[in-house]
C-alpha cells in the first residue's frame, strides 16, 4: 500500500489527474449503479411475488364459486377456464392431504418439494425455491373443492425477471466502461492542455539554468486564467532578473575598471621611485603625494561602493531636523573649502522630515559638494527650505559649470562623470549621486534637477513629513 502510494505520488501531474478523475467517476458510478440495481431488484421481485399470490387468490375464488357437489374428476375434464386464470408459464398442482397430486394445470416445471406445516398451509406460504437449477416462486395454500380438501402449489418461474435483471446489469456495465473511457480521454486531453504551459515553464527554467539568459523560450499559452497569470509573472520576473543581472555585470566591470586606474597610477609612481626617486627629492615628494592621493581616492571609492551595496532597510520611524543637518553640513564644507559661500534661508513652520539625519546629511553633502567642485568661480551655494503642510521643499542651487541637458539623466548612473568634470574632480568617483539617488528612493523623497551650462545647477527635493505622534 505504501509502495503503491509512493508510486502514485511519483507519477507525472497529468497521470495523477487522469487516474484520480477516472477513479472518482468509477467509484461514484458504481455506487449509483449498485443502489439502482438493488432498488429495482427488490421492486420487481415484489411485483413477481404479488403476481403469483394474485393468481393464487383468483384460483381460490374460482374454486370457492364451484357447486358444492363438484368433484376433482369433473374439474380435470374441464381445465380450460383455470388455464385462462393462470399465466401460461405458471404451473399449478393440487395435492390431497396425503401429498398425492390430484390435479395439474399447465406443466411448465416439476413440483417443488417443500415440507410445510398445516398452519403454514392455512396461512398461504410463499417461498423462493430452485427447481432443476431454475429459480421460482412457490405459493402454497389449502383448497376446498366441493367435498375435496387438499392444498395447491403455484409455481411461478423467475426466468423473465432474471433475464431482465441480467440485461440491466450488462447495460450498466457497458455504459460504465464507456463512461470511464470517455472521462479518461477527456481528462487526459484537459490535463494535457493545462499541463503543457507548466511543462514549457519547466523547460524554460532548465534552459536558463543550463545556458543562462541567452535563450528565451516563448510561451504559446495566452489564456487569461491562473496559469496565464503565472506565466506573465514568471516572464516579468525573468526580465527583471535579466536586467539586474546585466546591471550587476556592468557594475562589476565598471568597478574593477575604476579601481584599476588608481592602482596603475600608484604602480607607475612606485617604479619611478625605485628607478630614480631615491636620489631625487623632487620625484620622491611628487610620487608620494600622488600615491597618497590615489590611495585616499581608492579608499573613498571602496567606502562608497560599500554604501551602495549595503542597502539597509528603511527606518519608517526616522525623523530629521532639516535645518540642523544643513547647518552641520555647511560648517563641515566651509572648513574643507574655505572660499565657499553657503546661504541657507527658511520659510514656513518648522517640521521634521521622515528620514534619518545621517541619510539626509549624505544627500545634501553630495549635492552641495558637487556644486562647489564643479565650479569655475567662487562657489556660492544657495539653500532654501520651504515648509508646507504635507511636504518639505528643499532647493540647492549653485553657480557652477552646469550640466549639459542631454547628460542630466546620466549623472545618477554609477561611475558616470562628465568629461569636463574630470579636471575638476578633486578625487571624484562618479558614485556620489548614485548613493544620493539610492537614499532618495529609499526614503520616498522626490528629486528633480535642472541646469544651465555656464550658469549653474538647481536640485529640488520634496521630503515627506514625519507624522508619528511621538514626533518631537
Ligand atoms: P563625482 O564623484 O564624480 O562627483 P557624482 O555622482 O557626484 O560623482 O556626479 C556625477 C557627475 O555629474 C559628476 O562627475 C559631474 O560631471 C556631474 N555633476 C554632478 N553635480 C554637478 C553640478 N552641481 N554641476 C556640474 N556637474 C555636476
Coordinates of N, CA and C in Angstrom, one line a residue, residues 58-209:
X58 N -57.0 -15.7 -7.3 CA -58.1 -15.8 -8.3 C -58.5 -17.3 -8.4
X59 N -57.6 -18.2 -8.3 CA -57.9 -19.6 -8.4 C -58.8 -20.0 -7.2
X60 N -58.4 -19.5 -6.0 CA -59.1 -19.8 -4.8 C -60.6 -19.4 -5.0
X61 N -60.7 -18.1 -5.5 CA -62.1 -17.6 -5.7 C -62.9 -18.5 -6.7
X62 N -62.1 -18.9 -7.7 CA -62.8 -19.8 -8.7 C -63.3 -21.1 -8.1
X63 N -62.4 -21.7 -7.2 CA -62.7 -23.0 -6.6 C -63.9 -22.8 -5.6
X64 N -63.9 -21.7 -4.9 CA -65.0 -21.4 -4.0 C -66.3 -21.2 -4.7
X65 N -66.3 -20.7 -5.9 CA -67.5 -20.4 -6.6 C -68.2 -21.7 -7.2
X66 N -67.4 -22.8 -7.2 CA -68.0 -24.1 -7.8 C -69.1 -24.6 -6.9
X67 N -69.9 -25.4 -7.5 CA -71.0 -26.0 -6.7 C -70.4 -26.9 -5.7
X68 N -71.2 -27.2 -4.6 CA -70.7 -28.0 -3.5 C -70.5 -29.4 -3.9
X69 N -71.2 -29.9 -5.0 CA -71.1 -31.3 -5.3 C -70.0 -31.6 -6.4
X70 N -69.3 -30.6 -6.8 CA -68.3 -30.8 -7.9 C -67.1 -31.7 -7.4
X71 N -66.6 -32.6 -8.3 CA -65.6 -33.5 -7.9 C -64.3 -33.1 -8.6
X72 N -63.2 -33.6 -8.2 CA -61.9 -33.4 -8.8 C -61.9 -33.9 -10.3
X73 N -62.6 -35.0 -10.5 CA -62.6 -35.6 -11.8 C -63.3 -34.7 -12.8
X74 N -64.4 -34.1 -12.3 CA -65.2 -33.1 -13.2 C -64.3 -31.9 -13.5
X75 N -63.5 -31.5 -12.5 CA -62.6 -30.4 -12.8 C -61.6 -30.8 -13.8
X76 N -61.0 -32.0 -13.7 CA -60.0 -32.4 -14.6 C -60.5 -32.4 -16.1
X77 N -61.8 -32.7 -16.3 CA -62.4 -32.7 -17.6 C -62.3 -31.3 -18.2
X78 N -62.4 -30.4 -17.4 CA -62.6 -29.0 -17.9 C -61.6 -28.1 -17.3
X79 N -60.3 -28.1 -17.8 CA -59.3 -27.2 -17.2 C -59.1 -25.9 -17.9
X80 N -59.9 -25.7 -19.0 CA -59.8 -24.5 -19.9 C -59.9 -23.2 -19.1
X81 N -60.9 -23.2 -18.2 CA -61.2 -21.9 -17.5 C -60.0 -21.6 -16.5
X82 N -59.6 -22.7 -15.9 CA -58.5 -22.5 -14.9 C -57.2 -22.0 -15.7
X83 N -57.0 -22.6 -16.9 CA -55.8 -22.2 -17.7 C -55.9 -20.7 -18.0
X84 N -57.1 -20.2 -18.2 CA -57.2 -18.8 -18.6 C -56.9 -17.9 -17.3
X85 N -57.1 -18.5 -16.1 CA -56.8 -17.7 -14.9 C -55.3 -17.6 -14.7
X86 N -54.6 -18.7 -14.9 CA -53.2 -18.6 -14.6 C -52.4 -18.3 -15.8
X87 N -51.2 -17.8 -15.6 CA -50.3 -17.4 -16.7 C -49.8 -18.7 -17.4
X88 N -49.4 -18.5 -18.7 CA -49.1 -19.8 -19.4 C -47.8 -20.4 -18.9
X89 N -46.9 -19.6 -18.3 CA -45.7 -20.2 -17.8 C -45.7 -20.6 -16.3
X90 N -46.9 -20.4 -15.7 CA -47.1 -20.9 -14.3 C -47.6 -22.3 -14.3
X91 N -47.3 -23.0 -13.3 CA -47.8 -24.4 -13.1 C -48.6 -24.5 -11.8
X92 N -49.8 -25.1 -11.8 CA -50.5 -25.3 -10.5 C -50.7 -26.8 -10.3
X93 N -50.4 -27.2 -9.1 CA -50.6 -28.6 -8.7 C -51.5 -28.6 -7.5
X94 N -52.5 -29.6 -7.5 CA -53.3 -29.7 -6.3 C -53.1 -31.1 -5.8
X95 N -52.8 -31.1 -4.5 CA -52.5 -32.4 -3.8 C -53.6 -32.6 -2.8
X96 N -53.8 -34.0 -2.5 CA -54.7 -34.3 -1.3 C -53.8 -34.2 -0.1
X97 N -54.4 -34.3 1.1 CA -53.7 -34.0 2.3 C -52.6 -35.0 2.5
X98 N -52.6 -36.2 1.8 CA -51.5 -37.1 1.9 C -50.3 -36.8 1.0
X99 N -50.5 -35.8 0.2 CA -49.4 -35.4 -0.7 C -49.4 -36.0 -2.1
X100 N -50.6 -36.6 -2.5 CA -50.7 -37.2 -3.8 C -51.3 -36.1 -4.7
X101 N -50.6 -36.0 -5.9 CA -51.1 -35.0 -6.8 C -52.4 -35.5 -7.5
X102 N -53.4 -34.6 -7.4 CA -54.7 -35.0 -8.0 C -55.1 -34.2 -9.2
X103 N -54.5 -33.0 -9.3 CA -54.8 -32.1 -10.5 C -53.6 -31.3 -10.8
X104 N -53.4 -31.1 -12.2 CA -52.3 -30.3 -12.6 C -52.8 -29.4 -13.7
X105 N -52.5 -28.1 -13.6 CA -52.9 -27.2 -14.7 C -51.5 -26.6 -15.2
X106 N -51.3 -26.8 -16.5 CA -50.0 -26.5 -17.2 C -49.0 -27.4 -16.6
X107 N -47.9 -27.6 -17.4 CA -46.8 -28.4 -16.8 C -45.5 -27.9 -17.2
X108 N -45.3 -26.6 -16.7 CA -44.0 -25.9 -17.1 C -42.8 -26.3 -16.2
X109 N -43.1 -26.7 -15.0 CA -41.9 -27.1 -14.2 C -42.4 -28.2 -13.2
X110 N -41.4 -29.0 -12.8 CA -41.7 -30.1 -11.8 C -42.2 -29.5 -10.5
X111 N -42.7 -30.4 -9.6 CA -43.2 -30.0 -8.4 C -42.1 -29.6 -7.4
X112 N -42.4 -28.5 -6.6 CA -41.4 -28.1 -5.6 C -41.6 -29.0 -4.4
X113 N -40.4 -29.5 -3.8 CA -40.6 -30.3 -2.6 C -40.4 -29.4 -1.4
X114 N -41.5 -29.0 -0.8 CA -41.3 -28.2 0.4 C -42.2 -28.9 1.5
X115 N -41.5 -29.1 2.6 CA -42.3 -29.6 3.7 C -42.9 -28.5 4.5
X116 N -44.2 -28.5 4.6 CA -44.9 -27.4 5.2 C -45.8 -27.9 6.4
X117 N -46.0 -27.1 7.4 CA -46.9 -27.4 8.5 C -48.3 -27.0 8.0
X118 N -49.2 -27.6 8.7 CA -50.6 -27.2 8.4 C -50.9 -25.7 8.6
X119 N -50.3 -25.2 9.6 CA -50.6 -23.8 9.9 C -50.0 -22.9 8.7
X120 N -48.8 -23.3 8.2 CA -48.3 -22.5 7.1 C -49.2 -22.6 5.9
X121 N -49.8 -23.8 5.7 CA -50.6 -24.0 4.5 C -51.9 -23.2 4.7
X122 N -52.4 -23.1 5.8 CA -53.7 -22.3 6.0 C -53.4 -20.9 5.8
X123 N -52.2 -20.5 6.1 CA -51.9 -19.0 6.0 C -51.4 -18.6 4.7
X124 N -51.2 -19.4 3.7 CA -50.6 -19.1 2.4 C -49.1 -18.9 2.6
X125 N -48.3 -19.9 2.1 CA -46.9 -19.8 2.3 C -46.2 -19.5 0.9
X126 N -45.4 -18.4 1.0 CA -44.7 -18.0 -0.3 C -43.2 -18.2 0.0
X127 N -42.5 -18.9 -1.0 CA -41.0 -19.0 -0.8 C -40.3 -19.0 -2.2
X128 N -39.0 -18.7 -2.1 CA -38.3 -18.7 -3.4 C -37.5 -20.0 -3.4
X129 N -37.7 -20.8 -4.4 CA -37.0 -22.1 -4.5 C -36.2 -22.3 -5.8
X130 N -35.4 -23.3 -5.8 CA -34.6 -23.6 -7.0 C -35.1 -25.0 -7.5
X131 N -35.6 -25.1 -8.7 CA -36.1 -26.4 -9.2 C -35.2 -26.6 -10.5
X132 N -34.5 -27.7 -10.5 CA -33.6 -28.0 -11.6 C -32.7 -26.9 -12.0
X133 N -32.2 -26.2 -11.0 CA -31.3 -25.0 -11.3 C -32.0 -23.8 -11.7
X134 N -33.4 -23.8 -11.7 CA -34.1 -22.5 -12.1 C -34.8 -22.0 -10.9
X135 N -34.7 -20.7 -10.8 CA -35.4 -20.1 -9.6 C -36.8 -19.8 -9.9
X136 N -37.6 -20.1 -8.9 CA -39.1 -20.0 -9.0 C -39.7 -19.4 -7.7
X137 N -40.9 -18.9 -7.8 CA -41.6 -18.5 -6.6 C -42.7 -19.6 -6.4
X138 N -42.8 -20.1 -5.2 CA -43.8 -21.1 -4.9 C -44.8 -20.6 -3.9
X139 N -46.1 -20.6 -4.3 CA -47.1 -20.2 -3.4 C -47.9 -21.4 -3.0
X140 N -48.0 -21.7 -1.7 CA -48.8 -22.9 -1.3 C -49.9 -22.5 -0.3
X141 N -51.0 -23.2 -0.5 CA -52.2 -22.8 0.3 C -53.2 -23.9 0.2
X142 N -54.0 -24.1 1.3 CA -55.1 -25.1 1.3 C -56.2 -24.8 0.3
X143 N -56.9 -25.9 -0.2 CA -58.0 -25.6 -1.1 C -59.2 -26.5 -0.7
X144 N -60.3 -26.0 -1.0 CA -61.6 -26.8 -0.7 C -62.3 -26.8 -2.0
X145 N -62.4 -28.0 -2.7 CA -63.2 -28.0 -4.0 C -64.3 -29.0 -3.7
X146 N -65.5 -28.5 -3.7 CA -66.6 -29.4 -3.3 C -66.4 -30.1 -2.0
X147 N -66.3 -31.5 -2.1 CA -66.0 -32.2 -0.9 C -64.6 -32.5 -0.7
X148 N -63.8 -32.2 -1.7 CA -62.3 -32.4 -1.7 C -61.6 -31.4 -0.8
X149 N -60.7 -31.9 0.0 CA -59.9 -31.0 0.8 C -58.4 -31.3 0.6
X150 N -57.7 -30.4 0.1 CA -56.3 -30.6 -0.1 C -55.5 -29.3 -0.1
X151 N -54.4 -29.3 -0.8 CA -53.7 -28.0 -0.9 C -53.1 -27.8 -2.3
X152 N -52.9 -26.6 -2.7 CA -52.4 -26.3 -4.0 C -51.0 -25.6 -4.0
X153 N -50.3 -25.8 -5.0 CA -48.9 -25.3 -5.1 C -48.9 -24.5 -6.5
X154 N -48.6 -23.2 -6.4 CA -48.5 -22.5 -7.7 C -47.0 -22.2 -7.9
X155 N -46.5 -22.6 -9.0 CA -45.0 -22.4 -9.3 C -44.9 -21.3 -10.3
X156 N -44.3 -20.2 -9.9 CA -44.2 -19.0 -10.8 C -42.7 -18.9 -11.2
X157 N -42.3 -19.2 -12.4 CA -40.9 -19.1 -12.8 C -40.4 -17.7 -12.8
X158 N -39.1 -17.6 -12.4 CA -38.5 -16.2 -12.4 C -37.6 -15.9 -13.6
X159 N -37.6 -16.8 -14.6 CA -36.7 -16.6 -15.8 C -36.8 -15.2 -16.4
X160 N -38.1 -14.8 -16.7 CA -38.1 -13.4 -17.4 C -37.6 -12.3 -16.5
X161 N -37.9 -12.4 -15.2 CA -37.4 -11.4 -14.2 C -35.9 -11.4 -14.2
X162 N -35.3 -12.7 -14.1 CA -33.9 -12.8 -14.0 C -33.2 -12.3 -15.3
X163 N -33.8 -12.7 -16.4 CA -33.1 -12.2 -17.7 C -33.2 -10.7 -17.8
X164 N -34.2 -10.2 -17.3 CA -34.3 -8.7 -17.3 C -33.2 -8.1 -16.4
X165 N -33.0 -8.6 -15.2 CA -32.0 -8.1 -14.3 C -30.6 -8.3 -15.0
X166 N -30.5 -9.4 -15.6 CA -29.2 -9.7 -16.3 C -28.9 -8.6 -17.4
X167 N -30.0 -8.3 -18.1 CA -29.9 -7.4 -19.2 C -29.5 -6.0 -18.6
X168 N -30.2 -5.6 -17.5 CA -29.9 -4.3 -16.9 C -28.4 -4.2 -16.4
X169 N -27.9 -5.4 -15.8 CA -26.6 -5.4 -15.3 C -25.6 -5.2 -16.5
X170 N -25.9 -5.9 -17.6 CA -25.0 -5.8 -18.8 C -25.0 -4.4 -19.3
X171 N -26.2 -3.8 -19.4 CA -26.3 -2.4 -19.9 C -25.5 -1.5 -19.0
X172 N -25.7 -1.6 -17.7 CA -25.0 -0.7 -16.8 C -23.5 -0.9 -16.9
X173 N -23.0 -2.1 -17.1 CA -21.6 -2.4 -17.2 C -21.0 -1.7 -18.5
X174 N -21.8 -2.0 -19.6 CA -21.3 -1.4 -20.8 C -21.3 0.2 -20.7
X175 N -22.4 0.7 -20.2 CA -22.4 2.2 -20.1 C -21.3 2.7 -19.2
X176 N -21.0 1.9 -18.1 CA -20.0 2.3 -17.1 C -18.6 2.3 -17.8
X177 N -18.3 1.2 -18.5 CA -17.0 1.1 -19.2 C -16.9 2.3 -20.2
X178 N -18.0 2.5 -21.0 CA -18.0 3.6 -21.9 C -17.7 4.9 -21.3
X179 N -18.4 5.2 -20.1 CA -18.3 6.4 -19.4 C -16.9 6.6 -18.9
X180 N -16.3 5.6 -18.4 CA -14.9 5.7 -17.9 C -13.9 6.0 -19.0
X181 N -14.2 5.3 -20.1 CA -13.3 5.6 -21.3 C -13.4 7.0 -21.7
X182 N -14.6 7.5 -21.8 CA -14.8 8.9 -22.3 C -14.2 9.9 -21.2
X183 N -14.5 9.6 -19.9 CA -13.9 10.5 -18.9 C -12.4 10.5 -18.9
X184 N -11.8 9.3 -19.1 CA -10.4 9.1 -19.2 C -9.8 10.0 -20.3
X185 N -10.5 9.9 -21.5 CA -10.0 10.6 -22.7 C -10.1 12.1 -22.4
X186 N -11.3 12.5 -21.9 CA -11.5 14.0 -21.7 C -10.5 14.5 -20.7
X187 N -10.3 13.8 -19.6 CA -9.4 14.3 -18.5 C -8.0 14.3 -19.0
X188 N -7.6 13.3 -19.8 CA -6.3 13.2 -20.3 C -6.0 14.4 -21.3
X189 N -7.1 14.7 -22.1 CA -6.9 15.9 -23.0 C -6.8 17.2 -22.2
X190 N -7.7 17.3 -21.2 CA -7.7 18.5 -20.4 C -6.4 18.7 -19.7
X191 N -5.9 17.6 -19.1 CA -4.7 17.8 -18.3 C -3.5 18.1 -19.2
X192 N -3.6 17.5 -20.4 CA -2.6 17.8 -21.4 C -2.6 19.3 -21.7
X193 N -3.8 19.8 -21.9 CA -3.9 21.3 -22.2 C -3.4 22.2 -21.1
X194 N -3.7 21.7 -19.9 CA -3.3 22.6 -18.7 C -1.9 22.4 -18.3
X195 N -1.4 21.2 -18.5 CA 0.0 20.9 -18.1 C 1.0 21.4 -19.1
X196 N 0.6 21.5 -20.4 CA 1.6 21.9 -21.4 C 2.4 23.2 -21.0
X197 N 1.6 24.3 -20.6 CA 2.3 25.5 -20.3 C 3.2 25.3 -19.1
X198 N 2.8 24.4 -18.1 CA 3.7 24.2 -17.0 C 5.0 23.5 -17.4
X199 N 4.8 22.6 -18.4 CA 5.9 21.9 -19.0 C 6.9 22.9 -19.6
X200 N 6.3 23.8 -20.4 CA 7.1 24.8 -21.1 C 7.9 25.7 -20.0
X201 N 7.1 26.0 -18.9 CA 7.8 26.8 -17.9 C 9.0 26.0 -17.3
X202 N 8.8 24.7 -17.1 CA 9.9 23.9 -16.5 C 11.0 23.9 -17.5
X203 N 10.7 23.7 -18.9 CA 11.8 23.7 -19.9 C 12.5 25.0 -19.9
X204 N 11.7 26.1 -19.8 CA 12.4 27.4 -19.8 C 13.3 27.6 -18.6
X205 N 12.9 27.1 -17.4 CA 13.8 27.2 -16.3 C 15.1 26.3 -16.4
X206 N 14.9 25.1 -17.0 CA 16.1 24.3 -17.3 C 17.0 25.0 -18.2
X207 N 16.4 25.6 -19.3 CA 17.3 26.2 -20.3 C 18.1 27.4 -19.6
X208 N 17.3 28.2 -18.8 CA 18.0 29.3 -18.2 C 19.1 28.8 -17.2
X209 N 18.8 27.7 -16.5 CA 19.8 27.1 -15.6 C 21.0 26.7 -16.3

